mmCIF file with all atom_site columns, C-alpha atoms in Angstrom:
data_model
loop_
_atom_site.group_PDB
_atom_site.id
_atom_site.type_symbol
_atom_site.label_atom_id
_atom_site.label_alt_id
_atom_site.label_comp_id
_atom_site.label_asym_id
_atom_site.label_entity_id
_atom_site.label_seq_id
_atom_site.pdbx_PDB_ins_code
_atom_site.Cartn_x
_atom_site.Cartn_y
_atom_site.Cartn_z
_atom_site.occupancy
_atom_site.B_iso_or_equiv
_atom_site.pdbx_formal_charge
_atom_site.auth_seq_id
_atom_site.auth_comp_id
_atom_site.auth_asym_id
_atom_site.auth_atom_id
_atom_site.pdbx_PDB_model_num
ATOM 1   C CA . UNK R 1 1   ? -17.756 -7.663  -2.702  1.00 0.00 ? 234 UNK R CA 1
ATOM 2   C CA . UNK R 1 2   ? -16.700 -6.046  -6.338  1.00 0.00 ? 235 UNK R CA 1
ATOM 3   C CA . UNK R 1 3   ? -18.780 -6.929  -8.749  1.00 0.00 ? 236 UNK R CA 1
ATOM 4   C CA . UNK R 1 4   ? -15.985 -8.257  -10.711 1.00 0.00 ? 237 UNK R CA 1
ATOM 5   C CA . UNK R 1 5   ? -15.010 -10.374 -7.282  1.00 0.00 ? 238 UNK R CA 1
ATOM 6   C CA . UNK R 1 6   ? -12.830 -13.050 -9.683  1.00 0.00 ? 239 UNK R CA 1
ATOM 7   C CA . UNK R 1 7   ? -10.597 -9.875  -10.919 1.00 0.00 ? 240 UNK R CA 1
ATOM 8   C CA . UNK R 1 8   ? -10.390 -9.029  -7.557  1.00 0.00 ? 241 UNK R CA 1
ATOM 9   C CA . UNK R 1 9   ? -9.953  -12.240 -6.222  1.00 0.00 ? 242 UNK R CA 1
ATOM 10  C CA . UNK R 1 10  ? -7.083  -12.576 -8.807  1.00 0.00 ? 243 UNK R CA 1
ATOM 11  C CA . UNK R 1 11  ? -5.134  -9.570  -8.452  1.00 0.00 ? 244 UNK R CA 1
ATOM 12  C CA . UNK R 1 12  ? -5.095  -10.076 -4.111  1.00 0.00 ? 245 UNK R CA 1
ATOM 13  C CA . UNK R 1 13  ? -3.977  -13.191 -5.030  1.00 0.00 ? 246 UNK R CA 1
ATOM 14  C CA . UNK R 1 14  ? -1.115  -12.473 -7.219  1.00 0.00 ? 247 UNK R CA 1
ATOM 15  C CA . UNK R 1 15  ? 0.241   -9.867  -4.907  1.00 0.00 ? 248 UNK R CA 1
ATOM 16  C CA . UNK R 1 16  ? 0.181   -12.222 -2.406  1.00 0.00 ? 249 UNK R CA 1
ATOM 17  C CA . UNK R 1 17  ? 1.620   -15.462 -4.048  1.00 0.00 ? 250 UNK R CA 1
ATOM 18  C CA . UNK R 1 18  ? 4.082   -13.861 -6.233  1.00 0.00 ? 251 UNK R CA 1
ATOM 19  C CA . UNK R 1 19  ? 5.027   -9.813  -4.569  1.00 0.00 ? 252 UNK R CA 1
ATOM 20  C CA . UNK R 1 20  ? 7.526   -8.581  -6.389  1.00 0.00 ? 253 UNK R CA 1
ATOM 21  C CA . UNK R 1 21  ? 8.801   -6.109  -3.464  1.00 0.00 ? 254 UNK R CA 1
ATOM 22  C CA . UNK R 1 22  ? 8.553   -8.770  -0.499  1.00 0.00 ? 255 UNK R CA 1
ATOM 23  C CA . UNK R 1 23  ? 12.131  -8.215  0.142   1.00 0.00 ? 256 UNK R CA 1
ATOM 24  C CA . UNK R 1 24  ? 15.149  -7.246  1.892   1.00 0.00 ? 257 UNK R CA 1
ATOM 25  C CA . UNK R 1 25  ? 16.227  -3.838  1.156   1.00 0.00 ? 258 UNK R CA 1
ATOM 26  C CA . UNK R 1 26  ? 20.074  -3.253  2.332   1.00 0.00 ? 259 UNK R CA 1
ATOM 27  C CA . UNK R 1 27  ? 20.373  0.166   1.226   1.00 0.00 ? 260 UNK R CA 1
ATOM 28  C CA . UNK R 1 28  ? 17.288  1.407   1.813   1.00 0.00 ? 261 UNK R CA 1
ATOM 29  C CA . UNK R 1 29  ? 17.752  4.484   3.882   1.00 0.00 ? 262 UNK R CA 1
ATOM 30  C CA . UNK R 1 30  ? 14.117  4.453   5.575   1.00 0.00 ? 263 UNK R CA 1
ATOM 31  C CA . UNK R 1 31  ? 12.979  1.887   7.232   1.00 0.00 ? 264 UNK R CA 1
ATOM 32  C CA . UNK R 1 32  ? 9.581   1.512   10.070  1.00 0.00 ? 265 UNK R CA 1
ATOM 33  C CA . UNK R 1 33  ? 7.709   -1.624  11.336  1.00 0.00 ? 266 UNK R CA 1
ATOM 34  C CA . UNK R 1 34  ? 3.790   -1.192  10.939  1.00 0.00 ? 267 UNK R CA 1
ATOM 35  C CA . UNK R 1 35  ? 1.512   -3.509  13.410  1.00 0.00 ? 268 UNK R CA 1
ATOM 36  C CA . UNK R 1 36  ? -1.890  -4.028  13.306  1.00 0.00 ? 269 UNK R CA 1
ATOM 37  C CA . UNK R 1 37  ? -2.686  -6.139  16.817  1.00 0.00 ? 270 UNK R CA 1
ATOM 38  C CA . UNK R 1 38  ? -6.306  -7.452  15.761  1.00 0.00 ? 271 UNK R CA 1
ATOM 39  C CA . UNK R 1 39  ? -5.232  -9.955  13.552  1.00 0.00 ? 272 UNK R CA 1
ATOM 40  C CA . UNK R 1 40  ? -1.612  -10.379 13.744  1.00 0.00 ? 273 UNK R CA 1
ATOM 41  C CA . UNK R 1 41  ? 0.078   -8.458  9.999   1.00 0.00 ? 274 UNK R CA 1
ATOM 42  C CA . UNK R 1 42  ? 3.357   -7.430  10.637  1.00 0.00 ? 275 UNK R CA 1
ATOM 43  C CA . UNK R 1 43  ? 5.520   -5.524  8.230   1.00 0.00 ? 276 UNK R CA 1
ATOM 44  C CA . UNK R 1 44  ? 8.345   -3.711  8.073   1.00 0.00 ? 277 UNK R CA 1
ATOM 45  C CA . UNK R 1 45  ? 8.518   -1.028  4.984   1.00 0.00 ? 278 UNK R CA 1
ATOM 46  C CA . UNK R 1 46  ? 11.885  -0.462  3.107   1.00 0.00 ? 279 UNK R CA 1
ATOM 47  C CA . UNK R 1 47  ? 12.109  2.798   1.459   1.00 0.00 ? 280 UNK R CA 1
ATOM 48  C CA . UNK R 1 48  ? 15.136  4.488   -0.392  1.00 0.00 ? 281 UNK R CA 1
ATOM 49  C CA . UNK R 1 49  ? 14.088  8.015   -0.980  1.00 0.00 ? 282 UNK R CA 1
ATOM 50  C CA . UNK R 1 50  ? 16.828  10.161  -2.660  1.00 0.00 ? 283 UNK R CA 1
ATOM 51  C CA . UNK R 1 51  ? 16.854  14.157  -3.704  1.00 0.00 ? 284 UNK R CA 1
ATOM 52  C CA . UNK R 1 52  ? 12.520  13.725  -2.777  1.00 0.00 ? 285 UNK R CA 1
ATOM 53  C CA . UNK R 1 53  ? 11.860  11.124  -4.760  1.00 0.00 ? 286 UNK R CA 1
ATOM 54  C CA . UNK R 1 54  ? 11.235  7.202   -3.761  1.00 0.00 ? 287 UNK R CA 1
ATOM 55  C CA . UNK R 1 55  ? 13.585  5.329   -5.647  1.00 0.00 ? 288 UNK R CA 1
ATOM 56  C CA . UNK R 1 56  ? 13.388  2.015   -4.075  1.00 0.00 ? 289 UNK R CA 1
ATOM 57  C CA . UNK R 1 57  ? 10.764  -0.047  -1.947  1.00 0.00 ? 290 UNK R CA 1
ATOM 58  C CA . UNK R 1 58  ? 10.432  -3.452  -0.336  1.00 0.00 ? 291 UNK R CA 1
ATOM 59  C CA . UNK R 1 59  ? 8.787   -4.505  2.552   1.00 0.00 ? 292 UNK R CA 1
ATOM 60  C CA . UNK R 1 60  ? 8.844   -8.121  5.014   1.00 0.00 ? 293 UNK R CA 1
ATOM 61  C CA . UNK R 1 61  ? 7.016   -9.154  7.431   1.00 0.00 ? 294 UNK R CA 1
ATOM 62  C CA . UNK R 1 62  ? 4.337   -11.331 7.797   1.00 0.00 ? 295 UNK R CA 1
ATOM 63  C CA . UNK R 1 63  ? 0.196   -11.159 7.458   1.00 0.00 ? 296 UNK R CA 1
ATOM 64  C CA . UNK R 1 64  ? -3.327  -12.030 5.935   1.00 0.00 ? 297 UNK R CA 1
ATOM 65  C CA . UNK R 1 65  ? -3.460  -11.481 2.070   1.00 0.00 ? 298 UNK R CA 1
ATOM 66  C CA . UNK R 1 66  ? -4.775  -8.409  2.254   1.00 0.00 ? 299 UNK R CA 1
ATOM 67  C CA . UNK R 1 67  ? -1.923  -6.612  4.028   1.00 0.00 ? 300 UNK R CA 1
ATOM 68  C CA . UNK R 1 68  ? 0.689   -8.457  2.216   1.00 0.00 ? 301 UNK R CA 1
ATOM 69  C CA . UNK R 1 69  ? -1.159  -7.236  -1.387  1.00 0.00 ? 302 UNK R CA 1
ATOM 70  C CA . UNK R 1 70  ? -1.734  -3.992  -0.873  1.00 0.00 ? 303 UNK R CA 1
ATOM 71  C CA . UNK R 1 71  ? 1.667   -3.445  0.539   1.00 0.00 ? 304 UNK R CA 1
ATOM 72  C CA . UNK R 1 72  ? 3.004   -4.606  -2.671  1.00 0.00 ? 305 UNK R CA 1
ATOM 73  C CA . UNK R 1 73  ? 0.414   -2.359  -4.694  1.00 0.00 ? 306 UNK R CA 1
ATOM 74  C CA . UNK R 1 74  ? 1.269   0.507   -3.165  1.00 0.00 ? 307 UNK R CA 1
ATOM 75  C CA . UNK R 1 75  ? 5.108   -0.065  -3.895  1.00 0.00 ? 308 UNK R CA 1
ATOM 76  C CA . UNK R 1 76  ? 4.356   -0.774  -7.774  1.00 0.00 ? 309 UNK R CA 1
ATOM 77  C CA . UNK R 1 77  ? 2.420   3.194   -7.323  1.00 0.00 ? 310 UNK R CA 1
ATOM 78  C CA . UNK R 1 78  ? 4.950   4.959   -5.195  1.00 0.00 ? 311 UNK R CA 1
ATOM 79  C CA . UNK R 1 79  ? 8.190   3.961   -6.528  1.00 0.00 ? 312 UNK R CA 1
ATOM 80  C CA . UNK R 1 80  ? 9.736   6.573   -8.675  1.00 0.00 ? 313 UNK R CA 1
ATOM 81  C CA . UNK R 1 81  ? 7.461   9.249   -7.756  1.00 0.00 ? 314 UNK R CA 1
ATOM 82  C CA . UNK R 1 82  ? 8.339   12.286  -5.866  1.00 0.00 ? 315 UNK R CA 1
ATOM 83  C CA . UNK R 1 83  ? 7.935   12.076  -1.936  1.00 0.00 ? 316 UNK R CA 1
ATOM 84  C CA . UNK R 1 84  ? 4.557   14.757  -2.182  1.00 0.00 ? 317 UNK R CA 1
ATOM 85  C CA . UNK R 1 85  ? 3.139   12.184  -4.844  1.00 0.00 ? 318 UNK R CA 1
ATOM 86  C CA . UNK R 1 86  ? 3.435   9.147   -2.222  1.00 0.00 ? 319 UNK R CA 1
ATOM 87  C CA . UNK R 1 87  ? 2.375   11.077  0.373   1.00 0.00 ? 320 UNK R CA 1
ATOM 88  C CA . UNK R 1 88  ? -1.004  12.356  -1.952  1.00 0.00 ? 321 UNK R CA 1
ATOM 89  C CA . UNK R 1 89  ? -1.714  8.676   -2.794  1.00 0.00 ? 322 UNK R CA 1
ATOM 90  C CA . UNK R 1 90  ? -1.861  7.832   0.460   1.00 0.00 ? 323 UNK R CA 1
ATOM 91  C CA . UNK R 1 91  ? -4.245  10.556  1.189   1.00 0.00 ? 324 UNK R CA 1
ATOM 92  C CA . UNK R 1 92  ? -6.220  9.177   -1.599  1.00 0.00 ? 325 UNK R CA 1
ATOM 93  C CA . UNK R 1 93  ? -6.054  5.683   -0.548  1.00 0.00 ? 326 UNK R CA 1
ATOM 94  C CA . UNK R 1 94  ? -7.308  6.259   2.943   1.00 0.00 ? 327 UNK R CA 1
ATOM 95  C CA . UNK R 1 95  ? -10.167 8.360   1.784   1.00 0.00 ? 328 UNK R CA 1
ATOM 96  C CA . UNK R 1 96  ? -11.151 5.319   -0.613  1.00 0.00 ? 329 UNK R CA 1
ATOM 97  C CA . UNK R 1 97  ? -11.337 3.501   2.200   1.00 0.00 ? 330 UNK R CA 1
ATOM 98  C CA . UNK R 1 98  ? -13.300 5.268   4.198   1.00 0.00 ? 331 UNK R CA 1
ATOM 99  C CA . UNK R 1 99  ? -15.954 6.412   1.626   1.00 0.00 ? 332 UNK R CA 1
ATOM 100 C CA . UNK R 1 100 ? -14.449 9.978   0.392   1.00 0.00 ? 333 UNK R CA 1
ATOM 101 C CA . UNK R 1 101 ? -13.157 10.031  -2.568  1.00 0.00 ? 334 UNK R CA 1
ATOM 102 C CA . UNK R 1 102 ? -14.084 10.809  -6.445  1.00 0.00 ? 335 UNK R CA 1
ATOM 103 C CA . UNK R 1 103 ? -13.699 8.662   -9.436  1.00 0.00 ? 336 UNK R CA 1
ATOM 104 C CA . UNK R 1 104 ? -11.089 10.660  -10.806 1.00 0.00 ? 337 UNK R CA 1
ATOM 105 C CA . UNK R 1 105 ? -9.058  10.423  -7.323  1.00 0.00 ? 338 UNK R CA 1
ATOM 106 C CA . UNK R 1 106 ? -9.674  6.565   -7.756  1.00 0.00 ? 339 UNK R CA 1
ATOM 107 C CA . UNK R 1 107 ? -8.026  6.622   -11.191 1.00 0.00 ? 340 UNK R CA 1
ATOM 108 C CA . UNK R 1 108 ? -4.855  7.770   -9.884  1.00 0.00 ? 341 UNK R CA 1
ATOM 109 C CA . UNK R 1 109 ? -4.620  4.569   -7.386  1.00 0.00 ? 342 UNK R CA 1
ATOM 110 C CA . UNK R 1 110 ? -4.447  2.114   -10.282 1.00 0.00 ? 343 UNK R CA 1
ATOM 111 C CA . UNK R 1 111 ? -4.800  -1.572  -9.122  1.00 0.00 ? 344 UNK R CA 1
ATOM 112 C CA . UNK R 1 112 ? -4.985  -0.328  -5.481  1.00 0.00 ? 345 UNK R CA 1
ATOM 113 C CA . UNK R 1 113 ? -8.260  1.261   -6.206  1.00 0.00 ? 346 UNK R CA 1
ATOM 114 C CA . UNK R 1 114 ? -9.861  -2.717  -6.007  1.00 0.00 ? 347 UNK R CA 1
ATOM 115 C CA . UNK R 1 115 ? -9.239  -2.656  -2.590  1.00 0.00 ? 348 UNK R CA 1
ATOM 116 C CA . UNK R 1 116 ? -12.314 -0.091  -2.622  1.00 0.00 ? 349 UNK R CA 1
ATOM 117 C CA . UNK R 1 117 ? -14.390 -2.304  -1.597  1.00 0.00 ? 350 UNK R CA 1
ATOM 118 C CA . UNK R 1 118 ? -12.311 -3.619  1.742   1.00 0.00 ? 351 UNK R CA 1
ATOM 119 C CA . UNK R 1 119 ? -14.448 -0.195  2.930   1.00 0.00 ? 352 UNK R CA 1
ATOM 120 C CA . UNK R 1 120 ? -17.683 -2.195  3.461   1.00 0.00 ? 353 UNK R CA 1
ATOM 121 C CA . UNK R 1 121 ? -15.640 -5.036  5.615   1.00 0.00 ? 354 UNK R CA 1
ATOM 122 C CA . UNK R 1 122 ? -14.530 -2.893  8.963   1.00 0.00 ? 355 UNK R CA 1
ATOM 123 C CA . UNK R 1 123 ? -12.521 -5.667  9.969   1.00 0.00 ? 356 UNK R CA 1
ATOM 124 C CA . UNK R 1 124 ? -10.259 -5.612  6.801   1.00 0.00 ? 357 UNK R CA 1
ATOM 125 C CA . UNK R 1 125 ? -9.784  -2.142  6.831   1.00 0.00 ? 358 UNK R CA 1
ATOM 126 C CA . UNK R 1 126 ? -6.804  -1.876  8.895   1.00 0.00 ? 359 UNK R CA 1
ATOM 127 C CA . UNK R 1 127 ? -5.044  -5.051  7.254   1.00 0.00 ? 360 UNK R CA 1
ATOM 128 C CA . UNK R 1 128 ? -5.570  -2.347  3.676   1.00 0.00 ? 361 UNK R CA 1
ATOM 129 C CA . UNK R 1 129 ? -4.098  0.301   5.577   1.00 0.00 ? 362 UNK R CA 1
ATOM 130 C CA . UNK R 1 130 ? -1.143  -1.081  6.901   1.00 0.00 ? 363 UNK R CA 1
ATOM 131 C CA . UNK R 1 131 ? 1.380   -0.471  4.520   1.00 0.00 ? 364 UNK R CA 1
ATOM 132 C CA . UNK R 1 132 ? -0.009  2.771   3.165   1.00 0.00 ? 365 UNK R CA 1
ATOM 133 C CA . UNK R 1 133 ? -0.326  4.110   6.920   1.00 0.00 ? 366 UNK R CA 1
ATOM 134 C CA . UNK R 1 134 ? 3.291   3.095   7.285   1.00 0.00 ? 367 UNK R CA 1
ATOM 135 C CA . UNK R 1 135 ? 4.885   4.769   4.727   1.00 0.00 ? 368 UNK R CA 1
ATOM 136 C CA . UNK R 1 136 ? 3.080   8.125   5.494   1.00 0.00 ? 369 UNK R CA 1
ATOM 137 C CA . UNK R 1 137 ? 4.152   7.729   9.036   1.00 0.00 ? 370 UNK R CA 1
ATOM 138 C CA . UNK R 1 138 ? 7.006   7.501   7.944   1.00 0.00 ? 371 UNK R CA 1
ATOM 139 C CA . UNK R 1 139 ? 7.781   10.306  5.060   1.00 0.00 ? 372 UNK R CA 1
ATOM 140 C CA . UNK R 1 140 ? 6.360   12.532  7.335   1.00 0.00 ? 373 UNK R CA 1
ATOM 141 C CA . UNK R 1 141 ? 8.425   11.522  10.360  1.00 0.00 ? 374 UNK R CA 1
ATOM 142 C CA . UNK R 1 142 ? 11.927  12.078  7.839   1.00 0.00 ? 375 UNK R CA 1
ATOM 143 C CA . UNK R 1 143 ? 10.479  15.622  6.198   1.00 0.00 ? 376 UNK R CA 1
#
């Protein structure tokens, strides 16, 4: 666990209780379901992406609090930045998770970079990954 586990413990928890993009999106003009079978999250990412840029996000869907806060993390980082920047943050993100990545790299993730340590719990992995994994699925499926 972080060694600051009540920050941690607080942030997940906010995200979770109180998401501010756990939405519907009607004009969103992207739109994929993400699945991860071993322990049930189920989301569907929103995205509006205009002229390469993300100018809107939301997700819904349903799962444990890990899925449901980093989903709404990585909406707070990827909304108004260009399609390449989401696309390099998720990059980034994944190789936090799995061990590779720099401090520097880390900086650039912002509150996402407490789910760092979700990297030592294999389980929890995938529920971290969700959202990020569907919106690069995504942006790369509409480039």
């Amino acid at each position: 666990m972080p060694a600051n586990n009540t920050f941690y413990n607080e942030i997940l928890t906010d995200h979770n209780l109180h998401p501010l993009h756990k939405h519907k999106l009607p004009d969103a003009n992207m739109t994929l379901e993400g699945v991860n079978p071993s322990c049930g999250d189920d989301i569907v990412l929103n995205l509006k992406v205009e002229d390469g840029k993300v100018t809107d996000g939301s997700f819904e869907g349903d799962g444990c609090a890990i899925s449901q806060a980093s989903a709404d993390i990585m909406l707070d980082l990827i909304i108004g930045q260009p399609v390449e920047k989401a696309e390099h943050l998720a990059d980034v993100f994944h190789r936090m998770i799995t061990g590779t990545i720099t401090d520097k790299e880390k900086e650039e993730l912002g509150e996402a970079g407490i789910l760092e340590d979700v990297s030592h719990m294999p389980a929890r992995t995938k529920c971290a990954v969700l959202g990020w994994h569907t919106m690069d699925e995504m942006l790369k499926e509409n480039s």
